[in-house]
mmCIF file with all atom_site columns, C-alpha atoms and ligand atoms in Angstrom:
data_model
loop_
_atom_site.group_PDB
_atom_site.id
_atom_site.type_symbol
_atom_site.label_atom_id
_atom_site.label_alt_id
_atom_site.label_comp_id
_atom_site.label_asym_id
_atom_site.label_entity_id
_atom_site.label_seq_id
_atom_site.pdbx_PDB_ins_code
_atom_site.Cartn_x
_atom_site.Cartn_y
_atom_site.Cartn_z
_atom_site.occupancy
_atom_site.B_iso_or_equiv
_atom_site.pdbx_formal_charge
_atom_site.auth_seq_id
_atom_site.auth_comp_id
_atom_site.auth_asym_id
_atom_site.auth_atom_id
_atom_site.pdbx_PDB_model_num
ATOM   1   C  CA  . UNK A 1 1   ? 61.142 -21.338 -7.089  1.00 0.00 ? 237 UNK A CA  1
ATOM   2   C  CA  . UNK A 1 2   ? 59.708 -24.924 -7.235  1.00 0.00 ? 238 UNK A CA  1
ATOM   3   C  CA  . UNK A 1 3   ? 56.198 -24.957 -7.962  1.00 0.00 ? 239 UNK A CA  1
ATOM   4   C  CA  . UNK A 1 4   ? 54.516 -26.649 -4.580  1.00 0.00 ? 240 UNK A CA  1
ATOM   5   C  CA  . UNK A 1 5   ? 51.748 -28.981 -5.689  1.00 0.00 ? 241 UNK A CA  1
ATOM   6   C  CA  . UNK A 1 6   ? 49.007 -29.778 -3.606  1.00 0.00 ? 242 UNK A CA  1
ATOM   7   C  CA  . UNK A 1 7   ? 46.964 -33.030 -4.343  1.00 0.00 ? 243 UNK A CA  1
ATOM   8   C  CA  . UNK A 1 8   ? 43.738 -32.294 -5.975  1.00 0.00 ? 244 UNK A CA  1
ATOM   9   C  CA  . UNK A 1 9   ? 45.093 -28.146 -6.997  1.00 0.00 ? 245 UNK A CA  1
ATOM   10  C  CA  . UNK A 1 10  ? 47.513 -27.788 -9.374  1.00 0.00 ? 246 UNK A CA  1
ATOM   11  C  CA  . UNK A 1 11  ? 49.323 -24.790 -8.743  1.00 0.00 ? 247 UNK A CA  1
ATOM   12  C  CA  . UNK A 1 12  ? 50.191 -22.328 -12.025 1.00 0.00 ? 248 UNK A CA  1
ATOM   13  C  CA  . UNK A 1 13  ? 46.400 -22.810 -13.417 1.00 0.00 ? 249 UNK A CA  1
ATOM   14  C  CA  . UNK A 1 14  ? 44.358 -20.193 -14.343 1.00 0.00 ? 250 UNK A CA  1
ATOM   15  C  CA  . UNK A 1 15  ? 41.810 -18.759 -12.342 1.00 0.00 ? 251 UNK A CA  1
ATOM   16  C  CA  . UNK A 1 16  ? 38.695 -20.495 -14.187 1.00 0.00 ? 252 UNK A CA  1
ATOM   17  C  CA  . UNK A 1 17  ? 40.572 -24.086 -13.101 1.00 0.00 ? 253 UNK A CA  1
ATOM   18  C  CA  . UNK A 1 18  ? 40.617 -23.588 -9.725  1.00 0.00 ? 254 UNK A CA  1
ATOM   19  C  CA  . UNK A 1 19  ? 37.635 -21.897 -9.380  1.00 0.00 ? 255 UNK A CA  1
ATOM   20  C  CA  . UNK A 1 20  ? 36.399 -24.772 -10.746 1.00 0.00 ? 256 UNK A CA  1
ATOM   21  C  CA  . UNK A 1 21  ? 38.481 -27.235 -8.241  1.00 0.00 ? 257 UNK A CA  1
ATOM   22  C  CA  . UNK A 1 22  ? 37.245 -25.354 -5.620  1.00 0.00 ? 258 UNK A CA  1
ATOM   23  C  CA  . UNK A 1 23  ? 33.067 -25.884 -6.359  1.00 0.00 ? 259 UNK A CA  1
ATOM   24  C  CA  . UNK A 1 24  ? 34.244 -29.580 -7.171  1.00 0.00 ? 260 UNK A CA  1
ATOM   25  C  CA  . UNK A 1 25  ? 34.802 -28.695 -3.053  1.00 0.00 ? 261 UNK A CA  1
ATOM   26  C  CA  . UNK A 1 26  ? 38.117 -30.062 -1.623  1.00 0.00 ? 262 UNK A CA  1
ATOM   27  C  CA  . UNK A 1 27  ? 37.192 -30.889 1.810   1.00 0.00 ? 263 UNK A CA  1
ATOM   28  C  CA  . UNK A 1 28  ? 33.926 -32.441 0.832   1.00 0.00 ? 264 UNK A CA  1
ATOM   29  C  CA  . UNK A 1 29  ? 35.337 -34.899 -1.860  1.00 0.00 ? 265 UNK A CA  1
ATOM   30  C  CA  . UNK A 1 30  ? 37.457 -35.485 0.646   1.00 0.00 ? 266 UNK A CA  1
ATOM   31  C  CA  . UNK A 1 31  ? 35.240 -36.434 3.546   1.00 0.00 ? 267 UNK A CA  1
ATOM   32  C  CA  . UNK A 1 32  ? 33.135 -38.348 0.999   1.00 0.00 ? 268 UNK A CA  1
ATOM   33  C  CA  . UNK A 1 33  ? 36.256 -41.358 0.303   1.00 0.00 ? 269 UNK A CA  1
ATOM   34  C  CA  . UNK A 1 34  ? 36.995 -41.456 3.931   1.00 0.00 ? 270 UNK A CA  1
ATOM   35  C  CA  . UNK A 1 35  ? 33.152 -42.159 4.191   1.00 0.00 ? 271 UNK A CA  1
ATOM   36  C  CA  . UNK A 1 36  ? 32.751 -44.534 1.250   1.00 0.00 ? 272 UNK A CA  1
ATOM   37  C  CA  . UNK A 1 37  ? 35.940 -45.940 2.638   1.00 0.00 ? 273 UNK A CA  1
ATOM   38  C  CA  . UNK A 1 38  ? 34.942 -47.049 6.232   1.00 0.00 ? 274 UNK A CA  1
ATOM   39  C  CA  . UNK A 1 39  ? 31.407 -48.293 4.987   1.00 0.00 ? 275 UNK A CA  1
ATOM   40  C  CA  . UNK A 1 40  ? 33.473 -50.816 2.189   1.00 0.00 ? 276 UNK A CA  1
ATOM   41  C  CA  . UNK A 1 41  ? 36.094 -51.516 4.940   1.00 0.00 ? 277 UNK A CA  1
ATOM   42  C  CA  . UNK A 1 42  ? 33.263 -52.422 7.890   1.00 0.00 ? 278 UNK A CA  1
ATOM   43  C  CA  . UNK A 1 43  ? 30.047 -54.684 5.889   1.00 0.00 ? 279 UNK A CA  1
ATOM   44  C  CA  . UNK A 1 44  ? 28.347 -57.006 7.899   1.00 0.00 ? 280 UNK A CA  1
ATOM   45  C  CA  . UNK A 1 45  ? 25.737 -59.722 5.816   1.00 0.00 ? 281 UNK A CA  1
ATOM   46  C  CA  . UNK A 1 46  ? 23.154 -60.800 7.311   1.00 0.00 ? 282 UNK A CA  1
ATOM   47  C  CA  . UNK A 1 47  ? 22.656 -64.083 7.741   1.00 0.00 ? 283 UNK A CA  1
ATOM   48  C  CA  . UNK A 1 48  ? 20.259 -64.886 5.220   1.00 0.00 ? 284 UNK A CA  1
ATOM   49  C  CA  . UNK A 1 49  ? 20.848 -68.330 3.079   1.00 0.00 ? 285 UNK A CA  1
ATOM   50  C  CA  . UNK A 1 50  ? 17.316 -69.303 0.156   1.00 0.00 ? 286 UNK A CA  1
ATOM   51  C  CA  . UNK A 1 51  ? 18.627 -72.551 -1.289  1.00 0.00 ? 287 UNK A CA  1
ATOM   52  C  CA  . UNK A 1 52  ? 21.533 -74.367 -2.815  1.00 0.00 ? 288 UNK A CA  1
ATOM   53  C  CA  . UNK A 1 53  ? 23.458 -70.744 -3.521  1.00 0.00 ? 289 UNK A CA  1
ATOM   54  C  CA  . UNK A 1 54  ? 24.099 -70.791 0.425   1.00 0.00 ? 290 UNK A CA  1
ATOM   55  C  CA  . UNK A 1 55  ? 26.024 -73.541 -0.095  1.00 0.00 ? 291 UNK A CA  1
ATOM   56  C  CA  . UNK A 1 56  ? 28.607 -71.368 -2.092  1.00 0.00 ? 292 UNK A CA  1
ATOM   57  C  CA  . UNK A 1 57  ? 27.812 -68.619 0.518   1.00 0.00 ? 293 UNK A CA  1
ATOM   58  C  CA  . UNK A 1 58  ? 28.746 -70.219 3.573   1.00 0.00 ? 294 UNK A CA  1
ATOM   59  C  CA  . UNK A 1 59  ? 32.222 -71.980 2.040   1.00 0.00 ? 295 UNK A CA  1
ATOM   60  C  CA  . UNK A 1 60  ? 33.306 -67.811 1.025   1.00 0.00 ? 296 UNK A CA  1
ATOM   61  C  CA  . UNK A 1 61  ? 33.025 -67.527 3.904   1.00 0.00 ? 297 UNK A CA  1
ATOM   62  C  CA  . UNK A 1 62  ? 34.938 -70.247 5.769   1.00 0.00 ? 298 UNK A CA  1
ATOM   63  C  CA  . UNK A 1 63  ? 38.633 -70.571 5.867   1.00 0.00 ? 299 UNK A CA  1
ATOM   64  C  CA  . UNK A 1 64  ? 39.252 -72.094 2.342   1.00 0.00 ? 300 UNK A CA  1
ATOM   65  C  CA  . UNK A 1 65  ? 37.963 -68.579 0.053   1.00 0.00 ? 301 UNK A CA  1
ATOM   66  C  CA  . UNK A 1 66  ? 37.800 -66.392 4.422   1.00 0.00 ? 302 UNK A CA  1
ATOM   67  C  CA  . UNK A 1 67  ? 35.900 -63.249 3.239   1.00 0.00 ? 303 UNK A CA  1
ATOM   68  C  CA  . UNK A 1 68  ? 37.463 -61.582 6.528   1.00 0.00 ? 304 UNK A CA  1
ATOM   69  C  CA  . UNK A 1 69  ? 40.280 -59.985 4.250   1.00 0.00 ? 305 UNK A CA  1
ATOM   70  C  CA  . UNK A 1 70  ? 37.999 -57.428 3.462   1.00 0.00 ? 306 UNK A CA  1
ATOM   71  C  CA  . UNK A 1 71  ? 36.513 -57.135 7.041   1.00 0.00 ? 307 UNK A CA  1
ATOM   72  C  CA  . UNK A 1 72  ? 33.366 -59.008 6.021   1.00 0.00 ? 308 UNK A CA  1
ATOM   73  C  CA  . UNK A 1 73  ? 33.558 -62.205 8.108   1.00 0.00 ? 309 UNK A CA  1
ATOM   74  C  CA  . UNK A 1 74  ? 30.819 -60.956 10.739  1.00 0.00 ? 310 UNK A CA  1
ATOM   75  C  CA  . UNK A 1 75  ? 27.631 -62.254 9.311   1.00 0.00 ? 311 UNK A CA  1
ATOM   76  C  CA  . UNK A 1 76  ? 24.874 -61.276 11.934  1.00 0.00 ? 312 UNK A CA  1
ATOM   77  C  CA  . UNK A 1 77  ? 22.235 -63.310 12.525  1.00 0.00 ? 313 UNK A CA  1
ATOM   78  C  CA  . UNK A 1 78  ? 19.844 -59.668 13.510  1.00 0.00 ? 314 UNK A CA  1
ATOM   79  C  CA  . UNK A 1 79  ? 18.896 -58.141 10.906  1.00 0.00 ? 315 UNK A CA  1
ATOM   80  C  CA  . UNK A 1 80  ? 19.705 -54.469 12.845  1.00 0.00 ? 316 UNK A CA  1
ATOM   81  C  CA  . UNK A 1 81  ? 23.436 -55.172 12.655  1.00 0.00 ? 317 UNK A CA  1
ATOM   82  C  CA  . UNK A 1 82  ? 23.330 -56.040 9.369   1.00 0.00 ? 318 UNK A CA  1
ATOM   83  C  CA  . UNK A 1 83  ? 24.156 -53.685 6.672   1.00 0.00 ? 319 UNK A CA  1
ATOM   84  C  CA  . UNK A 1 84  ? 24.065 -55.653 3.405   1.00 0.00 ? 320 UNK A CA  1
ATOM   85  C  CA  . UNK A 1 85  ? 21.809 -58.300 1.973   1.00 0.00 ? 321 UNK A CA  1
ATOM   86  C  CA  . UNK A 1 86  ? 22.783 -61.591 0.049   1.00 0.00 ? 322 UNK A CA  1
ATOM   87  C  CA  . UNK A 1 87  ? 20.081 -63.395 -1.590  1.00 0.00 ? 323 UNK A CA  1
ATOM   88  C  CA  . UNK A 1 88  ? 21.464 -66.727 -1.943  1.00 0.00 ? 324 UNK A CA  1
ATOM   89  C  CA  . UNK A 1 89  ? 18.790 -68.764 -3.670  1.00 0.00 ? 325 UNK A CA  1
ATOM   90  C  CA  . UNK A 1 90  ? 15.289 -68.997 -5.594  1.00 0.00 ? 326 UNK A CA  1
ATOM   91  C  CA  . UNK A 1 91  ? 13.068 -66.946 -3.409  1.00 0.00 ? 327 UNK A CA  1
ATOM   92  C  CA  . UNK A 1 92  ? 9.410  -68.364 -2.861  1.00 0.00 ? 328 UNK A CA  1
ATOM   93  C  CA  . UNK A 1 93  ? 6.056  -66.300 -3.392  1.00 0.00 ? 329 UNK A CA  1
ATOM   94  C  CA  . UNK A 1 94  ? 5.744  -66.852 0.685   1.00 0.00 ? 330 UNK A CA  1
ATOM   95  C  CA  . UNK A 1 95  ? 9.080  -66.147 1.449   1.00 0.00 ? 331 UNK A CA  1
ATOM   96  C  CA  . UNK A 1 96  ? 8.984  -62.822 -0.394  1.00 0.00 ? 332 UNK A CA  1
ATOM   97  C  CA  . UNK A 1 97  ? 7.286  -61.361 2.365   1.00 0.00 ? 333 UNK A CA  1
ATOM   98  C  CA  . UNK A 1 98  ? 10.016 -62.021 5.068   1.00 0.00 ? 334 UNK A CA  1
ATOM   99  C  CA  . UNK A 1 99  ? 12.702 -60.635 3.049   1.00 0.00 ? 335 UNK A CA  1
ATOM   100 C  CA  . UNK A 1 100 ? 10.794 -57.254 2.607   1.00 0.00 ? 336 UNK A CA  1
ATOM   101 C  CA  . UNK A 1 101 ? 10.167 -57.408 5.850   1.00 0.00 ? 337 UNK A CA  1
ATOM   102 C  CA  . UNK A 1 102 ? 14.273 -58.220 6.923   1.00 0.00 ? 338 UNK A CA  1
ATOM   103 C  CA  . UNK A 1 103 ? 15.338 -55.734 4.709   1.00 0.00 ? 339 UNK A CA  1
ATOM   104 C  CA  . UNK A 1 104 ? 13.144 -53.622 6.129   1.00 0.00 ? 340 UNK A CA  1
ATOM   105 C  CA  . UNK A 1 105 ? 14.359 -54.138 9.743   1.00 0.00 ? 341 UNK A CA  1
ATOM   106 C  CA  . UNK A 1 106 ? 18.237 -53.480 8.159   1.00 0.00 ? 342 UNK A CA  1
ATOM   107 C  CA  . UNK A 1 107 ? 19.742 -50.037 9.095   1.00 0.00 ? 343 UNK A CA  1
ATOM   108 C  CA  . UNK A 1 108 ? 20.334 -46.911 6.330   1.00 0.00 ? 344 UNK A CA  1
ATOM   109 C  CA  . UNK A 1 109 ? 22.768 -47.213 4.403   1.00 0.00 ? 345 UNK A CA  1
ATOM   110 C  CA  . UNK A 1 110 ? 22.080 -50.905 2.983   1.00 0.00 ? 346 UNK A CA  1
ATOM   111 C  CA  . UNK A 1 111 ? 22.500 -53.120 0.187   1.00 0.00 ? 347 UNK A CA  1
ATOM   112 C  CA  . UNK A 1 112 ? 21.697 -56.119 -1.230  1.00 0.00 ? 348 UNK A CA  1
ATOM   113 C  CA  . UNK A 1 113 ? 23.635 -59.061 -3.635  1.00 0.00 ? 349 UNK A CA  1
ATOM   114 C  CA  . UNK A 1 114 ? 21.460 -61.000 -6.015  1.00 0.00 ? 350 UNK A CA  1
ATOM   115 C  CA  . UNK A 1 115 ? 23.993 -64.430 -5.966  1.00 0.00 ? 351 UNK A CA  1
ATOM   116 C  CA  . UNK A 1 116 ? 22.348 -66.842 -8.484  1.00 0.00 ? 352 UNK A CA  1
ATOM   117 C  CA  . UNK A 1 117 ? 20.276 -67.021 -11.378 1.00 0.00 ? 353 UNK A CA  1
ATOM   118 C  CA  . UNK A 1 118 ? 17.055 -68.004 -9.656  1.00 0.00 ? 354 UNK A CA  1
ATOM   119 C  CA  . UNK A 1 119 ? 17.422 -64.810 -7.249  1.00 0.00 ? 355 UNK A CA  1
ATOM   120 C  CA  . UNK A 1 120 ? 18.162 -62.412 -10.471 1.00 0.00 ? 356 UNK A CA  1
ATOM   121 C  CA  . UNK A 1 121 ? 14.991 -64.212 -12.442 1.00 0.00 ? 357 UNK A CA  1
ATOM   122 C  CA  . UNK A 1 122 ? 13.402 -67.085 -11.443 1.00 0.00 ? 358 UNK A CA  1
ATOM   123 C  CA  . UNK A 1 123 ? 16.372 -69.049 -13.084 1.00 0.00 ? 359 UNK A CA  1
ATOM   124 C  CA  . UNK A 1 124 ? 14.653 -72.744 -13.926 1.00 0.00 ? 360 UNK A CA  1
ATOM   125 C  CA  . UNK A 1 125 ? 11.825 -71.994 -11.951 1.00 0.00 ? 361 UNK A CA  1
ATOM   126 C  CA  . UNK A 1 126 ? 9.701  -70.391 -14.559 1.00 0.00 ? 362 UNK A CA  1
ATOM   127 C  CA  . UNK A 1 127 ? 6.291  -70.836 -12.527 1.00 0.00 ? 363 UNK A CA  1
ATOM   128 C  CA  . UNK A 1 128 ? 3.600  -69.194 -10.146 1.00 0.00 ? 364 UNK A CA  1
ATOM   129 C  CA  . UNK A 1 129 ? 5.454  -70.201 -6.496  1.00 0.00 ? 365 UNK A CA  1
ATOM   130 C  CA  . UNK A 1 130 ? 9.105  -68.519 -7.417  1.00 0.00 ? 366 UNK A CA  1
ATOM   131 C  CA  . UNK A 1 131 ? 9.726  -64.503 -7.718  1.00 0.00 ? 367 UNK A CA  1
ATOM   132 C  CA  . UNK A 1 132 ? 10.872 -63.795 -11.433 1.00 0.00 ? 368 UNK A CA  1
ATOM   133 C  CA  . UNK A 1 133 ? 13.548 -61.916 -10.106 1.00 0.00 ? 369 UNK A CA  1
ATOM   134 C  CA  . UNK A 1 134 ? 14.547 -60.274 -6.269  1.00 0.00 ? 370 UNK A CA  1
ATOM   135 C  CA  . UNK A 1 135 ? 14.221 -56.837 -7.656  1.00 0.00 ? 371 UNK A CA  1
ATOM   136 C  CA  . UNK A 1 136 ? 10.741 -56.338 -7.622  1.00 0.00 ? 372 UNK A CA  1
ATOM   137 C  CA  . UNK A 1 137 ? 11.148 -57.117 -3.853  1.00 0.00 ? 373 UNK A CA  1
ATOM   138 C  CA  . UNK A 1 138 ? 13.632 -55.105 -2.687  1.00 0.00 ? 374 UNK A CA  1
ATOM   139 C  CA  . UNK A 1 139 ? 16.726 -52.894 -4.547  1.00 0.00 ? 375 UNK A CA  1
ATOM   140 C  CA  . UNK A 1 140 ? 19.658 -54.815 -5.889  1.00 0.00 ? 376 UNK A CA  1
ATOM   141 C  CA  . UNK A 1 141 ? 22.742 -53.352 -6.213  1.00 0.00 ? 377 UNK A CA  1
ATOM   142 C  CA  . UNK A 1 142 ? 25.175 -55.677 -8.107  1.00 0.00 ? 378 UNK A CA  1
ATOM   143 C  CA  . UNK A 1 143 ? 23.670 -58.989 -9.400  1.00 0.00 ? 379 UNK A CA  1
ATOM   144 C  CA  . UNK A 1 144 ? 26.143 -62.794 -9.430  1.00 0.00 ? 380 UNK A CA  1
ATOM   145 C  CA  . UNK A 1 145 ? 25.639 -64.536 -12.398 1.00 0.00 ? 381 UNK A CA  1
ATOM   146 C  CA  . UNK A 1 146 ? 25.739 -68.499 -11.989 1.00 0.00 ? 382 UNK A CA  1
ATOM   147 C  CA  . UNK A 1 147 ? 23.608 -71.519 -10.825 1.00 0.00 ? 383 UNK A CA  1
ATOM   148 C  CA  . UNK A 1 148 ? 25.848 -71.661 -8.651  1.00 0.00 ? 384 UNK A CA  1
ATOM   149 C  CA  . UNK A 1 149 ? 28.015 -69.094 -8.348  1.00 0.00 ? 385 UNK A CA  1
ATOM   150 C  CA  . UNK A 1 150 ? 31.383 -70.074 -7.332  1.00 0.00 ? 386 UNK A CA  1
ATOM   151 C  CA  . UNK A 1 151 ? 33.089 -68.431 -4.327  1.00 0.00 ? 387 UNK A CA  1
ATOM   152 C  CA  . UNK A 1 152 ? 34.968 -66.526 -6.377  1.00 0.00 ? 388 UNK A CA  1
ATOM   153 C  CA  . UNK A 1 153 ? 31.853 -64.820 -8.400  1.00 0.00 ? 389 UNK A CA  1
ATOM   154 C  CA  . UNK A 1 154 ? 30.437 -64.009 -4.778  1.00 0.00 ? 390 UNK A CA  1
ATOM   155 C  CA  . UNK A 1 155 ? 33.461 -62.242 -4.233  1.00 0.00 ? 391 UNK A CA  1
ATOM   156 C  CA  . UNK A 1 156 ? 34.112 -60.654 -7.514  1.00 0.00 ? 392 UNK A CA  1
ATOM   157 C  CA  . UNK A 1 157 ? 30.268 -59.441 -7.015  1.00 0.00 ? 393 UNK A CA  1
ATOM   158 C  CA  . UNK A 1 158 ? 31.457 -57.740 -3.519  1.00 0.00 ? 394 UNK A CA  1
ATOM   159 C  CA  . UNK A 1 159 ? 34.453 -56.736 -4.421  1.00 0.00 ? 395 UNK A CA  1
ATOM   160 C  CA  . UNK A 1 160 ? 32.367 -54.948 -7.149  1.00 0.00 ? 396 UNK A CA  1
ATOM   161 C  CA  . UNK A 1 161 ? 29.849 -53.802 -4.407  1.00 0.00 ? 397 UNK A CA  1
ATOM   162 C  CA  . UNK A 1 162 ? 33.039 -52.250 -2.755  1.00 0.00 ? 398 UNK A CA  1
ATOM   163 C  CA  . UNK A 1 163 ? 33.868 -50.002 -5.381  1.00 0.00 ? 399 UNK A CA  1
ATOM   164 C  CA  . UNK A 1 164 ? 30.210 -48.646 -5.690  1.00 0.00 ? 400 UNK A CA  1
ATOM   165 C  CA  . UNK A 1 165 ? 30.065 -47.853 -2.292  1.00 0.00 ? 401 UNK A CA  1
ATOM   166 C  CA  . UNK A 1 166 ? 33.707 -45.695 -2.282  1.00 0.00 ? 402 UNK A CA  1
ATOM   167 C  CA  . UNK A 1 167 ? 32.991 -43.710 -4.626  1.00 0.00 ? 403 UNK A CA  1
ATOM   168 C  CA  . UNK A 1 168 ? 29.536 -42.946 -4.336  1.00 0.00 ? 404 UNK A CA  1
ATOM   169 C  CA  . UNK A 1 169 ? 28.834 -39.690 -2.588  1.00 0.00 ? 405 UNK A CA  1
ATOM   170 C  CA  . UNK A 1 170 ? 26.971 -40.342 0.735   1.00 0.00 ? 406 UNK A CA  1
ATOM   171 C  CA  . UNK A 1 171 ? 25.711 -37.302 1.653   1.00 0.00 ? 407 UNK A CA  1
ATOM   172 C  CA  . UNK A 1 172 ? 23.731 -36.639 -2.371  1.00 0.00 ? 408 UNK A CA  1
HETATM 173 S  S1  . SF4 B 2 .   ? 20.923 -70.806 -8.956  1.00 0.00 ? 247 SF4 B S1  1
HETATM 174 FE FE1 . SF4 B 2 .   ? 20.960 -72.836 -9.454  1.00 0.00 ? 247 SF4 B FE1 1
HETATM 175 S  S2  . SF4 B 2 .   ? 22.694 -73.370 -6.829  1.00 0.00 ? 247 SF4 B S2  1
HETATM 176 FE FE2 . SF4 B 2 .   ? 21.449 -71.016 -6.980  1.00 0.00 ? 247 SF4 B FE2 1
HETATM 177 S  S3  . SF4 B 2 .   ? 19.347 -70.988 -5.763  1.00 0.00 ? 247 SF4 B S3  1
HETATM 178 FE FE3 . SF4 B 2 .   ? 18.614 -71.067 -8.302  1.00 0.00 ? 247 SF4 B FE3 1
HETATM 179 S  S4  . SF4 B 2 .   ? 18.923 -73.694 -9.115  1.00 0.00 ? 247 SF4 B S4  1
HETATM 180 FE FE4 . SF4 B 2 .   ? 20.088 -73.286 -6.525  1.00 0.00 ? 247 SF4 B FE4 1
#
């Protein structure tokens, strides 16, 4: 008699192994995967550029690089309709509370990409007027290095974030 195989369950396993499979939660892991897939495929970035890095971000959204391949072409003018903040450029001390307010206005779940060395660590602006790392203001999920990062690097950062979103567990 042929042995049937179901995805995630290996028939012919020992009772302990089957119990382990069931404990991992066949139904929940499938639902997790579906939610992660839906979230990663429908990320809408906030329209938010701070300095020269923003030009590269705009190029990433334009025709040549075409962010819409990943369902992300809809840069939203309202933070209430966005779930991704791309911090593209240096953050001045004056801008920091505004950036935080925009982040707070975005609905959960939300993610942040720090684009460029200025946003991530202050870059060449090692002075009192510029925030030395945007992760002191908002939680950052992915750091994109470079000055400025090319559109390919931002796209790599976005794909890295999508991988993270796809594999995270939404109910934890
Ligand atoms: S990392 Fe370079 S390109 Fe980006 S904001 Fe700083 S100086 Fe401008």
